[in-house]
Amino acid sequence: MLQLFSRAVELLQAGELVAFPTETVYGLGADAANPQAVAKIFAAKGRPADHPLIVHLPGAGHLDQWARDIPSMAWALAEAFWPGPLTLILKRASQVPYAVTGGQETVGVRVPSHPVALELLRAYAQAGGGVGGMCGIAAPSANRFGRISPTDAAHVHEELGDAVALVLDGGPCHVGIESTIIDLSRDDGFPPRLLRPGHITPEQIATVIGVMPEIQNSGGAPRVSGSLDAHYAPLTPMRVVATAQLDAVSHELQTRNARFGLLAYSLLPVGIRPHALRQLSSEPEDYARGLYAALRELDQAGNEVIVVEAIPDSPEWAAVADRMRRAACGSGTA
């Protein structure tokens, strides 16, 4: 594995792409200080150039390279949740390329907790980092833009093939959905804003900083990863159905011999016979861990439609509900 890390560092410093696992999803990595390398991420993903990328750091000690006027709340959250699935939006340091911020004056940063990601980032820093000695790897999800995020190395190979110089295999991601994003870029006196829900909840954040973040996705908030209405989506049309309606909808599809996949967490009536079935846990964290792999499987199973059992409407399911809404909005589009 040491040879692989050395090779990964060499490739990153040469401006190439390296995919690696984080605890959330697999990332498509490039030297965040090298605009030409960052451009390769956008090209490989088919991602619009004004979409910002999250910069992954070896530790909070590298924050000053990437952000300025860092508020005390940011240091407190970093101490509490890093390494971990929390992205902080901060004011961009002058040396940070606009290529990585989508042309904005803010930058998203986090320290991932996956051991392979951390080892890569630390090896990268030990080798002197990237352009200008800056130690950050820009790494959006390693998939085509808008599609289902990869939670296994095999998904990266399926999605991007030869566009990636090296894929580090760290097994399945144990969180399975993207990081929580919290905006701390506003001036003093304004509360932080939650721009994307994730594994770390607003309540957990409030416990650390003493104030509940505003729930806001627009109205002057910076553009951030994964905030489009259509995202995380299968190519197969996807239909979210209330638990009480599953039997009737399945019967209707079966009557007209439609091939359908079913993603469920409840015990199903005996008469439901989907072409492909994925059953996930009724516990939100376990469900989140398996969500993208399940959607990917059903998307590749030759279904005409993917039926998804609606999840509970409760705070602990908020992050999954966010991904499900965006996936349904973007499904069935080529």
mmCIF file of C-alpha atoms in Angstrom:
data_model
loop_
_atom_site.group_PDB
_atom_site.id
_atom_site.type_symbol
_atom_site.label_atom_id
_atom_site.label_comp_id
_atom_site.label_asym_id
_atom_site.label_seq_id
_atom_site.Cartn_x
_atom_site.Cartn_y
_atom_site.Cartn_z
ATOM 1 C CA MET A 1 0.000 0.000 0.000
ATOM 2 C CA LEU A 2 2.920 2.367 0.691
ATOM 3 C CA GLN A 3 3.944 2.123 -2.968
ATOM 4 C CA LEU A 4 0.398 3.028 -4.007
ATOM 5 C CA PHE A 5 0.423 6.110 -1.769
ATOM 6 C CA SER A 6 3.794 7.168 -3.211
ATOM 7 C CA ARG A 7 2.456 6.697 -6.723
ATOM 8 C CA ALA A 8 -0.720 8.643 -5.858
ATOM 9 C CA VAL A 9 1.327 11.555 -4.502
ATOM 10 C CA GLU A 10 3.532 11.602 -7.624
ATOM 11 C CA LEU A 11 0.468 11.672 -9.866
ATOM 12 C CA LEU A 12 -1.192 14.468 -7.885
ATOM 13 C CA GLN A 13 1.970 16.567 -7.952
ATOM 14 C CA ALA A 14 2.164 15.968 -11.716
ATOM 15 C CA GLY A 15 -1.347 17.392 -12.145
ATOM 16 C CA GLU A 16 -3.143 14.051 -12.653
ATOM 17 C CA LEU A 17 -6.363 12.695 -11.136
ATOM 18 C CA VAL A 18 -6.455 10.176 -8.281
ATOM 19 C CA ALA A 19 -9.686 8.752 -6.864
ATOM 20 C CA PHE A 20 -9.728 7.798 -3.198
ATOM 21 C CA PRO A 21 -12.221 6.766 -0.521
ATOM 22 C CA THR A 22 -13.537 9.048 2.176
ATOM 23 C CA GLU A 23 -15.971 8.075 4.894
ATOM 24 C CA THR A 24 -18.759 9.717 2.852
ATOM 25 C CA VAL A 25 -18.213 8.771 -0.824
ATOM 26 C CA TYR A 26 -15.243 8.218 -3.144
ATOM 27 C CA GLY A 27 -13.635 11.474 -4.254
ATOM 28 C CA LEU A 28 -12.020 12.421 -7.561
ATOM 29 C CA GLY A 29 -8.868 14.139 -6.396
ATOM 30 C CA ALA A 30 -6.508 16.710 -7.895
ATOM 31 C CA ASP A 31 -4.052 19.289 -6.578
ATOM 32 C CA ALA A 32 -6.421 22.015 -5.372
ATOM 33 C CA ALA A 33 -3.755 24.692 -5.924
ATOM 34 C CA ASN A 34 -3.274 23.768 -9.593
ATOM 35 C CA PRO A 35 -5.977 25.236 -11.867
ATOM 36 C CA GLN A 36 -4.968 22.962 -14.762
ATOM 37 C CA ALA A 37 -5.330 19.860 -12.579
ATOM 38 C CA VAL A 38 -8.673 21.108 -11.236
ATOM 39 C CA ALA A 39 -9.852 21.581 -14.827
ATOM 40 C CA LYS A 40 -9.299 17.850 -15.395
ATOM 41 C CA ILE A 41 -11.837 17.111 -12.622
ATOM 42 C CA PHE A 42 -14.473 19.200 -14.399
ATOM 43 C CA ALA A 43 -13.675 17.544 -17.729
ATOM 44 C CA ALA A 44 -13.813 13.991 -16.335
ATOM 45 C CA LYS A 45 -17.095 14.599 -14.522
ATOM 46 C CA GLY A 46 -18.733 16.789 -17.154
ATOM 47 C CA ARG A 47 -19.235 19.306 -14.366
ATOM 48 C CA PRO A 48 -19.966 23.018 -15.009
ATOM 49 C CA ALA A 49 -16.926 25.160 -14.195
ATOM 50 C CA ASP A 50 -18.835 27.490 -11.850
ATOM 51 C CA HIS A 51 -19.530 24.638 -9.395
ATOM 52 C CA PRO A 52 -17.153 24.849 -6.423
ATOM 53 C CA LEU A 53 -15.139 21.893 -5.157
ATOM 54 C CA ILE A 54 -14.427 20.854 -1.577
ATOM 55 C CA VAL A 55 -10.754 20.943 -0.588
ATOM 56 C CA HIS A 56 -9.638 18.038 1.598
ATOM 57 C CA LEU A 57 -6.905 18.815 4.116
ATOM 58 C CA PRO A 58 -4.496 16.647 6.155
ATOM 59 C CA GLY A 59 -5.572 18.456 9.343
ATOM 60 C CA ALA A 60 -6.933 21.689 10.765
ATOM 61 C CA GLY A 61 -3.375 23.028 10.952
ATOM 62 C CA HIS A 62 -3.548 23.633 7.191
ATOM 63 C CA LEU A 63 -6.663 25.822 7.360
ATOM 64 C CA ASP A 64 -4.686 29.071 7.218
ATOM 65 C CA GLN A 65 -3.385 28.147 3.755
ATOM 66 C CA TRP A 66 -6.910 28.077 2.371
ATOM 67 C CA ALA A 67 -9.040 30.504 4.405
ATOM 68 C CA ARG A 68 -8.790 33.956 5.959
ATOM 69 C CA ASP A 69 -10.599 35.684 8.819
ATOM 70 C CA ILE A 70 -11.377 32.251 10.255
ATOM 71 C CA PRO A 71 -14.020 32.652 13.003
ATOM 72 C CA SER A 72 -13.735 30.976 16.385
ATOM 73 C CA MET A 73 -16.778 28.849 15.503
ATOM 74 C CA ALA A 74 -14.783 27.234 12.692
ATOM 75 C CA TRP A 75 -11.966 26.223 15.019
ATOM 76 C CA ALA A 76 -14.474 24.853 17.537
ATOM 77 C CA LEU A 77 -16.259 22.791 14.880
ATOM 78 C CA ALA A 78 -12.961 21.528 13.476
ATOM 79 C CA GLU A 79 -11.918 20.424 16.956
ATOM 80 C CA ALA A 80 -15.234 18.662 17.528
ATOM 81 C CA PHE A 81 -15.836 16.987 14.151
ATOM 82 C CA TRP A 82 -12.560 16.718 12.226
ATOM 83 C CA PRO A 83 -11.515 14.309 10.945
ATOM 84 C CA GLY A 84 -15.113 13.707 9.883
ATOM 85 C CA PRO A 85 -17.974 14.451 7.477
ATOM 86 C CA LEU A 86 -18.293 18.206 8.034
ATOM 87 C CA THR A 87 -17.415 20.811 5.393
ATOM 88 C CA LEU A 88 -16.847 24.423 6.457
ATOM 89 C CA ILE A 89 -17.475 27.292 4.034
ATOM 90 C CA LEU A 90 -15.017 30.084 4.833
ATOM 91 C CA LYS A 91 -13.631 33.214 3.214
ATOM 92 C CA ARG A 92 -11.109 32.285 0.560
ATOM 93 C CA ALA A 93 -7.428 33.034 1.168
ATOM 94 C CA SER A 94 -5.902 35.176 -1.590
ATOM 95 C CA GLN A 95 -3.725 32.362 -2.952
ATOM 96 C CA VAL A 96 -6.639 29.930 -3.452
ATOM 97 C CA PRO A 97 -7.410 29.546 -7.186
ATOM 98 C CA TYR A 98 -10.854 30.624 -8.338
ATOM 99 C CA ALA A 99 -10.938 27.358 -10.317
ATOM 100 C CA VAL A 100 -11.559 25.473 -7.081
ATOM 101 C CA THR A 101 -14.088 27.947 -5.625
ATOM 102 C CA GLY A 102 -16.243 28.274 -8.746
ATOM 103 C CA GLY A 103 -15.205 31.925 -9.023
ATOM 104 C CA GLN A 104 -16.466 32.742 -5.521
ATOM 105 C CA GLU A 105 -14.760 34.463 -2.592
ATOM 106 C CA THR A 106 -15.491 31.456 -0.366
ATOM 107 C CA VAL A 107 -13.923 28.018 -0.148
ATOM 108 C CA GLY A 108 -15.197 24.702 1.229
ATOM 109 C CA VAL A 109 -12.760 22.672 3.336
ATOM 110 C CA ARG A 110 -12.814 19.507 5.401
ATOM 111 C CA VAL A 111 -10.593 16.814 6.917
ATOM 112 C CA PRO A 112 -11.901 13.341 6.016
ATOM 113 C CA SER A 113 -11.770 10.497 8.533
ATOM 114 C CA HIS A 114 -11.258 7.520 6.215
ATOM 115 C CA PRO A 115 -7.798 6.065 7.009
ATOM 116 C CA VAL A 116 -6.853 5.792 3.313
ATOM 117 C CA ALA A 117 -7.808 9.431 2.670
ATOM 118 C CA LEU A 118 -5.895 10.621 5.722
ATOM 119 C CA GLU A 119 -2.818 8.595 4.830
ATOM 120 C CA LEU A 120 -2.871 10.000 1.299
ATOM 121 C CA LEU A 121 -3.266 13.582 2.507
ATOM 122 C CA ARG A 122 -0.474 13.230 5.075
ATOM 123 C CA ALA A 123 1.853 11.638 2.530
ATOM 124 C CA TYR A 124 1.015 14.471 0.136
ATOM 125 C CA ALA A 125 1.869 17.064 2.783
ATOM 126 C CA GLN A 126 5.111 15.271 3.704
ATOM 127 C CA ALA A 127 6.125 15.331 0.042
ATOM 128 C CA GLY A 128 5.654 19.102 -0.051
ATOM 129 C CA GLY A 129 2.059 19.220 -1.266
ATOM 130 C CA GLY A 130 1.100 20.830 -4.544
ATOM 131 C CA VAL A 131 1.674 24.126 -6.312
ATOM 132 C CA GLY A 132 3.177 26.718 -3.970
ATOM 133 C CA GLY A 133 3.528 24.131 -1.192
ATOM 134 C CA MET A 134 -0.203 24.200 -0.532
ATOM 135 C CA CYS A 135 -1.493 20.929 0.907
ATOM 136 C CA GLY A 136 -5.046 20.369 -0.255
ATOM 137 C CA ILE A 137 -6.731 17.888 -2.571
ATOM 138 C CA ALA A 138 -9.894 19.043 -4.348
ATOM 139 C CA ALA A 139 -12.192 16.027 -4.515
ATOM 140 C CA PRO A 140 -15.843 16.050 -5.556
ATOM 141 C CA SER A 141 -17.588 12.686 -5.848
ATOM 142 C CA ALA A 142 -15.903 10.421 -8.398
ATOM 143 C CA ASN A 143 -18.828 10.049 -10.787
ATOM 144 C CA ARG A 144 -20.367 11.755 -13.797
ATOM 145 C CA PHE A 145 -21.955 15.073 -12.867
ATOM 146 C CA GLY A 146 -25.423 14.751 -11.334
ATOM 147 C CA ARG A 147 -25.354 10.955 -11.134
ATOM 148 C CA ILE A 148 -25.260 8.516 -8.236
ATOM 149 C CA SER A 149 -22.251 9.056 -5.985
ATOM 150 C CA PRO A 150 -19.783 6.131 -5.739
ATOM 151 C CA THR A 151 -19.401 4.351 -2.400
ATOM 152 C CA ASP A 152 -17.094 1.589 -3.658
ATOM 153 C CA ALA A 153 -13.985 1.570 -5.853
ATOM 154 C CA ALA A 154 -15.800 -0.533 -8.470
ATOM 155 C CA HIS A 155 -18.333 2.295 -8.906
ATOM 156 C CA VAL A 156 -15.505 4.699 -9.785
ATOM 157 C CA HIS A 157 -14.149 2.367 -12.462
ATOM 158 C CA GLU A 158 -17.676 1.958 -13.892
ATOM 159 C CA GLU A 159 -18.286 5.705 -14.015
ATOM 160 C CA LEU A 160 -14.966 7.192 -15.076
ATOM 161 C CA GLY A 161 -12.810 4.394 -16.493
ATOM 162 C CA ASP A 162 -9.499 5.601 -17.918
ATOM 163 C CA ALA A 163 -10.167 9.249 -17.032
ATOM 164 C CA VAL A 164 -8.605 8.529 -13.615
ATOM 165 C CA ALA A 165 -4.889 7.757 -13.393
ATOM 166 C CA LEU A 166 -5.249 5.750 -10.161
ATOM 167 C CA VAL A 167 -8.067 4.549 -7.909
ATOM 168 C CA LEU A 168 -7.178 3.790 -4.281
ATOM 169 C CA ASP A 169 -9.461 1.037 -2.997
ATOM 170 C CA GLY A 170 -10.491 1.485 0.626
ATOM 171 C CA GLY A 171 -13.595 -0.714 0.578
ATOM 172 C CA PRO A 172 -17.173 0.524 1.001
ATOM 173 C CA CYS A 173 -17.687 3.998 2.503
ATOM 174 C CA HIS A 174 -19.117 3.729 6.018
ATOM 175 C CA VAL A 175 -21.232 6.935 6.020
ATOM 176 C CA GLY A 176 -22.411 6.661 2.420
ATOM 177 C CA ILE A 177 -23.773 10.179 1.795
ATOM 178 C CA GLU A 178 -21.928 13.444 1.334
ATOM 179 C CA SER A 179 -20.727 15.668 4.164
ATOM 180 C CA THR A 180 -22.774 18.235 6.036
ATOM 181 C CA ILE A 181 -21.954 21.727 4.717
ATOM 182 C CA ILE A 182 -22.070 24.683 7.106
ATOM 183 C CA ASP A 183 -21.498 28.275 5.946
ATOM 184 C CA LEU A 184 -19.344 30.369 8.296
ATOM 185 C CA SER A 185 -18.336 32.975 5.732
ATOM 186 C CA ARG A 186 -20.662 35.765 6.841
ATOM 187 C CA ASP A 187 -19.508 38.638 9.007
ATOM 188 C CA ASP A 188 -19.867 38.610 12.792
ATOM 189 C CA GLY A 189 -23.403 38.838 14.074
ATOM 190 C CA PHE A 190 -24.902 36.529 11.450
ATOM 191 C CA PRO A 191 -25.620 32.924 12.418
ATOM 192 C CA PRO A 192 -24.070 30.074 10.445
ATOM 193 C CA ARG A 193 -26.148 28.509 7.670
ATOM 194 C CA LEU A 194 -26.684 24.835 6.930
ATOM 195 C CA LEU A 195 -26.293 24.521 3.149
ATOM 196 C CA ARG A 196 -26.407 20.719 2.879
ATOM 197 C CA PRO A 197 -27.606 18.235 5.515
ATOM 198 C CA GLY A 198 -25.482 15.215 6.266
ATOM 199 C CA HIS A 199 -24.372 12.755 8.914
ATOM 200 C CA ILE A 200 -23.577 15.576 11.361
ATOM 201 C CA THR A 201 -26.852 17.205 12.367
ATOM 202 C CA PRO A 202 -27.737 20.860 13.095
ATOM 203 C CA GLU A 203 -28.358 19.856 16.717
ATOM 204 C CA GLN A 204 -24.825 18.457 17.024
ATOM 205 C CA ILE A 205 -23.410 21.634 15.510
ATOM 206 C CA ALA A 206 -25.458 23.801 17.882
ATOM 207 C CA THR A 207 -24.116 21.836 20.851
ATOM 208 C CA VAL A 208 -20.600 22.964 19.915
ATOM 209 C CA ILE A 209 -21.162 26.588 18.851
ATOM 210 C CA GLY A 210 -24.163 27.466 21.037
ATOM 211 C CA VAL A 211 -26.464 28.519 18.206
ATOM 212 C CA MET A 212 -28.688 26.584 15.808
ATOM 213 C CA PRO A 213 -27.663 27.071 12.166
ATOM 214 C CA GLU A 214 -30.156 28.608 9.782
ATOM 215 C CA ILE A 215 -31.521 26.113 7.274
ATOM 216 C CA GLN A 216 -30.972 27.895 3.994
ATOM 217 C CA ASN A 217 -30.020 26.895 0.458
ATOM 218 C CA SER A 218 -30.389 30.218 -1.370
ATOM 219 C CA GLY A 219 -30.831 33.927 -0.701
ATOM 220 C CA GLY A 220 -27.200 34.951 -1.073
ATOM 221 C CA ALA A 221 -25.653 31.749 0.252
ATOM 222 C CA PRO A 222 -22.487 30.602 -1.566
ATOM 223 C CA ARG A 223 -22.857 27.948 -4.232
ATOM 224 C CA VAL A 224 -21.808 24.584 -2.810
ATOM 225 C CA SER A 225 -21.440 21.007 -3.960
ATOM 226 C CA GLY A 226 -24.591 18.922 -4.245
ATOM 227 C CA SER A 227 -27.061 21.792 -3.936
ATOM 228 C CA LEU A 228 -28.751 21.523 -7.338
ATOM 229 C CA ASP A 229 -32.377 20.407 -7.407
ATOM 230 C CA ALA A 230 -31.408 17.432 -9.585
ATOM 231 C CA HIS A 231 -28.452 15.442 -8.255
ATOM 232 C CA TYR A 232 -27.369 11.956 -7.083
ATOM 233 C CA ALA A 233 -29.739 10.571 -9.734
ATOM 234 C CA PRO A 234 -30.181 7.255 -11.559
ATOM 235 C CA LEU A 235 -30.751 7.199 -15.314
ATOM 236 C CA THR A 236 -33.851 5.061 -14.762
ATOM 237 C CA PRO A 237 -36.988 7.079 -13.862
ATOM 238 C CA MET A 238 -37.525 6.974 -10.109
ATOM 239 C CA ARG A 239 -40.841 7.152 -8.292
ATOM 240 C CA VAL A 240 -41.170 7.683 -4.526
ATOM 241 C CA VAL A 241 -44.267 5.952 -3.143
ATOM 242 C CA ALA A 242 -45.809 6.062 0.341
ATOM 243 C CA THR A 243 -45.644 2.761 2.233
ATOM 244 C CA ALA A 244 -49.451 2.448 2.230
ATOM 245 C CA GLN A 245 -49.501 2.740 -1.582
ATOM 246 C CA LEU A 246 -46.745 0.244 -2.380
ATOM 247 C CA ASP A 247 -49.138 -2.673 -2.839
ATOM 248 C CA ALA A 248 -51.434 -0.773 -5.233
ATOM 249 C CA VAL A 249 -48.592 0.743 -7.278
ATOM 250 C CA SER A 250 -46.792 -2.601 -7.526
ATOM 251 C CA HIS A 251 -50.001 -4.334 -8.599
ATOM 252 C CA GLU A 252 -50.573 -1.725 -11.312
ATOM 253 C CA LEU A 253 -47.020 -2.171 -12.640
ATOM 254 C CA GLN A 254 -47.289 -5.959 -12.511
ATOM 255 C CA THR A 255 -50.631 -5.887 -14.336
ATOM 256 C CA ARG A 256 -49.074 -4.141 -17.328
ATOM 257 C CA ASN A 257 -45.912 -6.305 -17.147
ATOM 258 C CA ALA A 258 -43.677 -3.338 -16.440
ATOM 259 C CA ARG A 259 -40.192 -4.236 -15.224
ATOM 260 C CA PHE A 260 -39.687 -2.335 -11.991
ATOM 261 C CA GLY A 261 -37.089 -2.252 -9.267
ATOM 262 C CA LEU A 262 -38.068 -1.681 -5.655
ATOM 263 C CA LEU A 263 -36.071 -0.050 -2.879
ATOM 264 C CA ALA A 264 -37.776 -0.645 0.486
ATOM 265 C CA TYR A 265 -37.119 -0.838 4.209
ATOM 266 C CA SER A 266 -40.487 -2.233 5.432
ATOM 267 C CA LEU A 267 -41.787 -5.792 5.380
ATOM 268 C CA LEU A 268 -43.507 -6.099 2.016
ATOM 269 C CA PRO A 269 -46.905 -7.657 1.212
ATOM 270 C CA VAL A 270 -46.584 -11.141 -0.261
ATOM 271 C CA GLY A 271 -48.044 -10.100 -3.638
ATOM 272 C CA ILE A 272 -45.307 -7.590 -4.527
ATOM 273 C CA ARG A 273 -42.991 -9.136 -7.133
ATOM 274 C CA PRO A 274 -40.477 -6.598 -8.475
ATOM 275 C CA HIS A 275 -37.979 -7.445 -11.188
ATOM 276 C CA ALA A 276 -35.230 -6.400 -8.740
ATOM 277 C CA LEU A 277 -35.459 -5.751 -4.994
ATOM 278 C CA ARG A 278 -33.119 -3.995 -2.599
ATOM 279 C CA GLN A 279 -34.131 -4.041 1.051
ATOM 280 C CA LEU A 280 -32.358 -1.567 3.330
ATOM 281 C CA SER A 281 -32.409 -1.004 7.081
ATOM 282 C CA SER A 282 -35.167 1.004 8.737
ATOM 283 C CA GLU A 283 -32.448 2.778 10.770
ATOM 284 C CA PRO A 284 -31.470 6.069 9.045
ATOM 285 C CA GLU A 285 -27.678 5.808 9.337
ATOM 286 C CA ASP A 286 -27.644 2.228 8.040
ATOM 287 C CA TYR A 287 -30.082 3.190 5.261
ATOM 288 C CA ALA A 288 -27.828 6.090 4.222
ATOM 289 C CA ARG A 289 -24.811 3.779 4.112
ATOM 290 C CA GLY A 290 -26.506 1.519 1.574
ATOM 291 C CA LEU A 291 -28.562 4.053 -0.402
ATOM 292 C CA TYR A 292 -26.283 4.876 -3.338
ATOM 293 C CA ALA A 293 -25.135 1.289 -3.895
ATOM 294 C CA ALA A 294 -28.785 0.168 -3.896
ATOM 295 C CA LEU A 295 -29.845 2.853 -6.387
ATOM 296 C CA ARG A 296 -26.888 2.025 -8.616
ATOM 297 C CA GLU A 297 -27.789 -1.686 -8.577
ATOM 298 C CA LEU A 298 -31.424 -1.008 -9.443
ATOM 299 C CA ASP A 299 -30.369 1.454 -12.140
ATOM 300 C CA GLN A 300 -28.307 -1.264 -13.836
ATOM 301 C CA ALA A 301 -30.924 -4.030 -13.564
ATOM 302 C CA GLY A 302 -32.870 -3.227 -16.724
ATOM 303 C CA ASN A 303 -35.869 -1.669 -14.975
ATOM 304 C CA GLU A 304 -38.376 0.666 -16.618
ATOM 305 C CA VAL A 305 -38.881 2.452 -13.314
ATOM 306 C CA ILE A 306 -37.410 2.378 -9.819
ATOM 307 C CA VAL A 307 -40.034 2.483 -7.077
ATOM 308 C CA VAL A 308 -38.693 3.810 -3.775
ATOM 309 C CA GLU A 309 -40.609 3.434 -0.537
ATOM 310 C CA ALA A 310 -40.976 6.906 0.990
ATOM 311 C CA ILE A 311 -38.839 7.342 4.086
ATOM 312 C CA PRO A 312 -40.180 8.670 7.410
ATOM 313 C CA ASP A 313 -40.685 12.430 7.707
ATOM 314 C CA SER A 314 -38.564 13.028 10.791
ATOM 315 C CA PRO A 315 -35.389 15.021 11.582
ATOM 316 C CA GLU A 316 -33.101 11.988 11.788
ATOM 317 C CA TRP A 317 -33.955 11.195 8.139
ATOM 318 C CA ALA A 318 -33.337 14.766 6.878
ATOM 319 C CA ALA A 319 -30.043 14.063 5.089
ATOM 320 C CA VAL A 320 -31.430 10.978 3.333
ATOM 321 C CA ALA A 321 -34.598 12.896 2.411
ATOM 322 C CA ASP A 322 -32.463 15.622 0.812
ATOM 323 C CA ARG A 323 -30.606 13.079 -1.377
ATOM 324 C CA MET A 324 -33.816 11.238 -2.238
ATOM 325 C CA ARG A 325 -35.581 14.428 -3.372
ATOM 326 C CA ARG A 326 -32.692 15.431 -5.622
ATOM 327 C CA ALA A 327 -32.325 11.911 -7.026
ATOM 328 C CA ALA A 328 -36.022 11.737 -7.915
ATOM 329 C CA CYS A 329 -35.834 15.177 -9.569
ATOM 330 C CA GLY A 330 -32.879 14.204 -11.740
ATOM 331 C CA SER A 331 -33.799 10.599 -12.527
ATOM 332 C CA GLY A 332 -34.570 9.462 -16.056
ATOM 333 C CA THR A 333 -32.504 12.221 -17.707
ATOM 334 C CA ALA A 334 -29.628 11.369 -20.027
#
